[in-house]
CSV table of C-alpha atoms in Angstrom, one decimal:
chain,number,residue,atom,x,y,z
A,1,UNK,CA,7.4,14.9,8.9
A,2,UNK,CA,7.2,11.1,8.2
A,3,UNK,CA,7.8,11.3,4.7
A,4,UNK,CA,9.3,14.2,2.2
A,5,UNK,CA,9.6,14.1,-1.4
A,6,UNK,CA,11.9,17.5,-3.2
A,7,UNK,CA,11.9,18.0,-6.6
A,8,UNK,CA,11.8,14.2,-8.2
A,9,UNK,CA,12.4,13.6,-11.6
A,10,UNK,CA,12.9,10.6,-13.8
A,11,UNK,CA,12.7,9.9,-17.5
A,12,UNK,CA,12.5,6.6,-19.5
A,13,UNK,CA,14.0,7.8,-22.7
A,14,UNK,CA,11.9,10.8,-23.9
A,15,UNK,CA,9.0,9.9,-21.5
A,16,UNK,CA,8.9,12.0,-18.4
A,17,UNK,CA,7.9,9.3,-15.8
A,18,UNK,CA,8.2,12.0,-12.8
A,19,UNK,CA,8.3,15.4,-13.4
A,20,UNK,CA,9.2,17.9,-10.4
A,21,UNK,CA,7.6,16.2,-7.9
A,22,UNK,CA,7.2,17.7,-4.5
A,23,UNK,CA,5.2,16.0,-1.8
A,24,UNK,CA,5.1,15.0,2.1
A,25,UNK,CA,3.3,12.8,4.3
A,26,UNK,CA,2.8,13.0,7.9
A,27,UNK,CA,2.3,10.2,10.3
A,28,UNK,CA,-0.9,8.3,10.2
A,29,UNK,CA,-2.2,10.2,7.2
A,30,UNK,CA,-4.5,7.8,4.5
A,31,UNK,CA,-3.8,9.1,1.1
A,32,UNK,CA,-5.5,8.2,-2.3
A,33,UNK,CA,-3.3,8.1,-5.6
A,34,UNK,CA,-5.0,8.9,-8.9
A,35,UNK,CA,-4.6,9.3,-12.4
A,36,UNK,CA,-4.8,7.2,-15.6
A,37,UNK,CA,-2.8,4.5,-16.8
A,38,UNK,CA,0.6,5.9,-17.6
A,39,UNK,CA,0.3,8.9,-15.2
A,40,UNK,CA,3.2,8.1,-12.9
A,41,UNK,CA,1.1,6.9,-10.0
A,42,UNK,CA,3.2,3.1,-10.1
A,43,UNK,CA,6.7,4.8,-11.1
A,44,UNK,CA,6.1,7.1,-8.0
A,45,UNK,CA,5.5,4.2,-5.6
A,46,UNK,CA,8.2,2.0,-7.2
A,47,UNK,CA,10.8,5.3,-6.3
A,48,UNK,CA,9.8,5.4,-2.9
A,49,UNK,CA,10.1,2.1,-2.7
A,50,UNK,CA,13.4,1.7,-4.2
A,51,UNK,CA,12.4,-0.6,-7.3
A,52,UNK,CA,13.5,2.5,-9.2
A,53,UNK,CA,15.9,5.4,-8.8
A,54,UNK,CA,15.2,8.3,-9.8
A,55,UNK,CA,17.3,10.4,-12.2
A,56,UNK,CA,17.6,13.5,-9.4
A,57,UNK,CA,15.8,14.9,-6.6
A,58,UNK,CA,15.4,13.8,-2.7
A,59,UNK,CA,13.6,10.9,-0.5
A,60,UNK,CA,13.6,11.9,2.8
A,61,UNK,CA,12.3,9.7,5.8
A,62,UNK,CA,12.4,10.1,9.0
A,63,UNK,CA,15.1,12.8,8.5
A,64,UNK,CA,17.4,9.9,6.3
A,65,UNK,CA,17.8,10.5,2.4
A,66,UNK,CA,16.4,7.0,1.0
A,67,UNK,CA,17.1,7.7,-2.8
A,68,UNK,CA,19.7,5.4,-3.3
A,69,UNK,CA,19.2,3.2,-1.1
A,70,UNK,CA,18.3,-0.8,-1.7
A,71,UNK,CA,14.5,-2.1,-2.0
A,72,UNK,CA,15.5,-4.6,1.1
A,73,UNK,CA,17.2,-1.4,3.0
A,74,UNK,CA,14.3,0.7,2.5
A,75,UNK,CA,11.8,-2.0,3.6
A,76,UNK,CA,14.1,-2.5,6.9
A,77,UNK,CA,13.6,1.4,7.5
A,78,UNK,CA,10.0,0.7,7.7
A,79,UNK,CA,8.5,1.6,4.1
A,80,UNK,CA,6.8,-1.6,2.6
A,81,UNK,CA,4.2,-2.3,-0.1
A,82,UNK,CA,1.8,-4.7,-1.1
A,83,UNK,CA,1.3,-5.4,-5.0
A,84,UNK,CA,-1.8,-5.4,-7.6
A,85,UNK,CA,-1.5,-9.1,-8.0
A,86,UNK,CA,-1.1,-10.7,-4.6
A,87,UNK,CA,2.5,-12.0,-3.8
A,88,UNK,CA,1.5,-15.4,-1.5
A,89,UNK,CA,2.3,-19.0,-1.4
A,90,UNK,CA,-1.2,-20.5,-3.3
A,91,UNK,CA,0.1,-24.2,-1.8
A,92,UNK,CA,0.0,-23.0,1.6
A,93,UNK,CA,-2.4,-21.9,4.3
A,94,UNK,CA,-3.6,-18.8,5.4
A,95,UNK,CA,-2.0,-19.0,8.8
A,96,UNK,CA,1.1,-20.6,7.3
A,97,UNK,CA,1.6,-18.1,4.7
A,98,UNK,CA,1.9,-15.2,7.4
A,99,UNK,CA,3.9,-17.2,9.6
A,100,UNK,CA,6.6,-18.5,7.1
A,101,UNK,CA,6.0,-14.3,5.5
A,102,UNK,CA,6.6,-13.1,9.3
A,103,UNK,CA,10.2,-14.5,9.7
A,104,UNK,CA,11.0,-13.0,6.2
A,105,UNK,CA,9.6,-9.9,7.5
A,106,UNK,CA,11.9,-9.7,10.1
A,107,UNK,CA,14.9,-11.2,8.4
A,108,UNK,CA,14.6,-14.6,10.1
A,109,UNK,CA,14.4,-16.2,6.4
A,110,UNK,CA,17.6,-18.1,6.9
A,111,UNK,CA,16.2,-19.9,10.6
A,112,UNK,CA,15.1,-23.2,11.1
A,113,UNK,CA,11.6,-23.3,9.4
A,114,UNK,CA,10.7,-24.8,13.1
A,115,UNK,CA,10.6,-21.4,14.4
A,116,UNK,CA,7.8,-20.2,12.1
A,117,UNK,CA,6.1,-22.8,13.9
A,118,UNK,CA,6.7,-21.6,17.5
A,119,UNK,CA,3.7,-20.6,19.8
A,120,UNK,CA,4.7,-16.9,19.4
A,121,UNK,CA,4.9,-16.4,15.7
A,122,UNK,CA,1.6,-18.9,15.8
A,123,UNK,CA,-0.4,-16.3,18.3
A,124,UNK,CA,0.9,-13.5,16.5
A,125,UNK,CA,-0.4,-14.6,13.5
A,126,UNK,CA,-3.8,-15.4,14.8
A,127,UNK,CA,-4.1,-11.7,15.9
A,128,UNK,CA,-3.7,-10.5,12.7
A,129,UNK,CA,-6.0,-12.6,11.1
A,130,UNK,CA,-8.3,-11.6,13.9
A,131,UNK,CA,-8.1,-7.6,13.2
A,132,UNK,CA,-7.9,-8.4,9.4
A,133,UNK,CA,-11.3,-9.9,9.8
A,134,UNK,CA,-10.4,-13.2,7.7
A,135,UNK,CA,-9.8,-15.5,10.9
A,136,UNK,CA,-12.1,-18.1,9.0
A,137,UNK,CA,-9.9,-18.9,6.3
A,138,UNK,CA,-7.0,-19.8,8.7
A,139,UNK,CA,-6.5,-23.2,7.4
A,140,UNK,CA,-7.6,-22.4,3.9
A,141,UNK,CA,-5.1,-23.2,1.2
A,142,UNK,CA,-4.5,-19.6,-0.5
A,143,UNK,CA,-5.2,-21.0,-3.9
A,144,UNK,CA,-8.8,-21.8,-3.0
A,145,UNK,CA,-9.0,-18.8,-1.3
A,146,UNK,CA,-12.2,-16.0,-2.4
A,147,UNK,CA,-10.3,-13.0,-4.4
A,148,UNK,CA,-11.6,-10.9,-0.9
A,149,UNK,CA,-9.7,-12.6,1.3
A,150,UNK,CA,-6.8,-13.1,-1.0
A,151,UNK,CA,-6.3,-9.5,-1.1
A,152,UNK,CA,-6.8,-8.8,2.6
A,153,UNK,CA,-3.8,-11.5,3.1
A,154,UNK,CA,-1.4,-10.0,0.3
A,155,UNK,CA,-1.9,-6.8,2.2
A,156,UNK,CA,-1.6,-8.3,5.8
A,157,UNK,CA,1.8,-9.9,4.6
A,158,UNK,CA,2.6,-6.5,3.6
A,159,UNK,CA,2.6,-5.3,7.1
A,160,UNK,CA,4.8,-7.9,8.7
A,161,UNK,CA,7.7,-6.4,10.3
A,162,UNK,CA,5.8,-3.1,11.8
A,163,UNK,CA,6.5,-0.8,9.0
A,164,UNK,CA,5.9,2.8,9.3
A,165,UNK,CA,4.1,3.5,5.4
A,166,UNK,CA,2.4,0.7,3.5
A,167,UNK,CA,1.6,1.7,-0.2
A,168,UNK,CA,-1.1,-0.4,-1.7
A,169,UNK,CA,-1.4,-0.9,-4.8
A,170,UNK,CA,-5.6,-1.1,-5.9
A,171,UNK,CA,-6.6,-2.9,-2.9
A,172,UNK,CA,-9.7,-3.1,-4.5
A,173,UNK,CA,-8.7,-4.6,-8.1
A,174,UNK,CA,-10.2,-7.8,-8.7
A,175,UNK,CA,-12.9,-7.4,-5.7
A,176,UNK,CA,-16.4,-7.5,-6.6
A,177,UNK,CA,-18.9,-4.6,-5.6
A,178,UNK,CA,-20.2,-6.2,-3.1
A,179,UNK,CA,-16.8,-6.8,-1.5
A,180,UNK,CA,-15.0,-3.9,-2.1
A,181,UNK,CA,-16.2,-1.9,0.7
A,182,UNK,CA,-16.2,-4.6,3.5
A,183,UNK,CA,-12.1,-5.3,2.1
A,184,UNK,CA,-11.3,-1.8,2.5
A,185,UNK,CA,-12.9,-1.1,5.7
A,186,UNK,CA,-11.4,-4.2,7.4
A,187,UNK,CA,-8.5,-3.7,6.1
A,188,UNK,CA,-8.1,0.2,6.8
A,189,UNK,CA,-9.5,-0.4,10.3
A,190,UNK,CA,-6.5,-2.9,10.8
A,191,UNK,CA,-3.8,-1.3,9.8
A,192,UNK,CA,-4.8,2.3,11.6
A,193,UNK,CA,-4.9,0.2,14.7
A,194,UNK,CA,-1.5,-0.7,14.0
A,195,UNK,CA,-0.3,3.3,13.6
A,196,UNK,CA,1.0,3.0,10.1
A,197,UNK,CA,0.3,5.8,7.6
A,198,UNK,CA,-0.9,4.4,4.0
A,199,UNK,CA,-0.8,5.6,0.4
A,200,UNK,CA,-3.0,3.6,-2.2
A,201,UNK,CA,-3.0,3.6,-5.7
A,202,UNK,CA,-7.4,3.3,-6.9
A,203,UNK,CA,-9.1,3.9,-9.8
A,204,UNK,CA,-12.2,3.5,-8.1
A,205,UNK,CA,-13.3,6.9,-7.1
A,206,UNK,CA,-16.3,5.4,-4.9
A,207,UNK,CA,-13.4,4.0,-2.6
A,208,UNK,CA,-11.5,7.4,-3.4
A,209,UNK,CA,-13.9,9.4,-2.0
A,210,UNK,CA,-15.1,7.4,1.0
A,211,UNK,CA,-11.9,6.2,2.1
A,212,UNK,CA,-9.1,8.4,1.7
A,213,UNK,CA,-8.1,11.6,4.1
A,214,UNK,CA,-6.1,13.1,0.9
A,215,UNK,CA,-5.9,12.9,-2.5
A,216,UNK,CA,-3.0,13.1,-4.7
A,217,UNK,CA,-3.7,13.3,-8.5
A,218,UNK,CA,-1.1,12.4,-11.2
A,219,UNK,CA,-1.4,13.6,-15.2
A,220,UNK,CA,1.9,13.6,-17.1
A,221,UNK,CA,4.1,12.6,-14.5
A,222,UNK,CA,3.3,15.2,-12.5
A,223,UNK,CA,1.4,15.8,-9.5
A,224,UNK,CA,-2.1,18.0,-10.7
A,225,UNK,CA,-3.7,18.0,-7.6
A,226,UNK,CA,-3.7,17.3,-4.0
A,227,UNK,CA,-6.2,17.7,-1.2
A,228,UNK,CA,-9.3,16.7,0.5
A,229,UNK,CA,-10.8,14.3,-2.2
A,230,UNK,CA,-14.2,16.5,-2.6
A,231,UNK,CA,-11.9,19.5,-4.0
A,232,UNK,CA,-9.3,17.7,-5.9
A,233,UNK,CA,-12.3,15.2,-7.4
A,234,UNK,CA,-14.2,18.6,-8.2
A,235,UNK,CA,-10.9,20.0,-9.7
A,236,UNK,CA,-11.4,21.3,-13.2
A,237,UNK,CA,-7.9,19.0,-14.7
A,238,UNK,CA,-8.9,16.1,-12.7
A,239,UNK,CA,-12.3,15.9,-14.3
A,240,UNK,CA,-11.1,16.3,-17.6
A,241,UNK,CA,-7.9,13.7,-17.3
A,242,UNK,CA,-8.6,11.4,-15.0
A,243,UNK,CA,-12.3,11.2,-13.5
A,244,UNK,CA,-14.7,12.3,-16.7
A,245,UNK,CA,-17.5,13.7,-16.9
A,246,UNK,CA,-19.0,16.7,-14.3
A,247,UNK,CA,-18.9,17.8,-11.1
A,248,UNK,CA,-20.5,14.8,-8.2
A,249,UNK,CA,-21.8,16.3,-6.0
A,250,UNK,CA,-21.8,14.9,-2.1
């Protein structure tokens, strides 16, 4: 088991944020995270990632309890995340913002900037871009960059270091329709050839549906649903709380 969650709960104030959650995740799974604004999907990723503790229950990875433990411990473990609004330097370019994000990655933040530079991290970096599919925009300043490729960065940044789980957080926000698809199949296809497992956070239930393995469904702070996303997405709650309207049929 990659990752095991036991019986999480945390409150802010009378709001029940988590509510008994129970859930695991096994290596090189792709699971979807649903539920309306408020649900708990965010509070759930910020616990696992150690932006908040929880008031009791258990994080286990990789056989290690990881509820207490520090946001920069748990990312050394090998759990990172990427964010809805992409954390990059706009003033920099592509190819210079995963380099410079590479040594941080690997806790080289404190070296000589030279090294960033060297051939290695330079090659390295030039792979990436390469099975990210935005090689074009290598010596594009980031601020100028199109919001597709913007994302695919913030999320290629967000696998520096080999992590194990990357939890994105709507990968697809901002994208327009005719990008949305192209994004998350680059960027999937990338980061499976890299063997980590991924959670994502969508409201889009087109990229729900077409993209994820499993489905986990939040209402309340709670987990309502979890499954291959044809039955959860058919699931009578889940219609009626998060998706709307009737059955869609394949």
């Amino acid at each position: 088991m990659l990752l095991e969650i036991r019986n999480l709960f945390k409150n802010f104030g009378s709001v029940a944020a988590a509510s008994d959650i129970n859930f695991s995740m096994e290596n090189n799974e792709i699971i979807g995270i649903i539920g309306s604004n408020g649900a708990g999907k965010t509070t759930f990723c910020n616990i696992i990632t150690g932006y908040t503790k929880p008031d009791s229950g258990e994080i286990i990875f990789k056989g290690t309890e990881i509820s207490s433990r520090s946001v920069l411990d748990i990312k050394n473990m090998g759990i990172h995340r990427s964010f809805q609004i992409p954390q990059v330097f706009d003033s920099l370019t592509v190819l210079e913002n995963i380099m410079i994000s590479n040594l941080v990655a690997n806790n080289k933040q404190f070296s000589y900037l030279e090294l960033a530079y060297n051939k290695k991290n330079i090659d390295y970096a030039n792979y990436l871009l390469n099975q990210f599919k935005i090689i074009e925009f290598k010596n594009v300043i980031v601020g100028l960059l199109p919001q597709g490729a913007r994302k695919v960065l913030d999320i290629l940044i967000a696998i520096l270091g080999n992590p194990s789980i990357v939890l994105l957080d709507e990968p697809t926000s901002g994208i327009s329709t005719d990008e949305k698809f192209l994004v998350m199949e680059h960027t999937l296809e990338a980061i499976r050839n890299l063997n980590i497992s991924i959670l994502f956070i969508e409201h889009d239930m087109d990229i729900i549906r077409r993209y994820s393995q499993r489905v986990i469904a939040f209402y309340s702070g709670k987990i309502i649903a979890d499954g291959i996303p044809k039955n959860v997405l058919e699931q009578k709650d889940v219609l009626k709380f998060i998706v709307g309207g009737s059955v869609v049929k394949d």
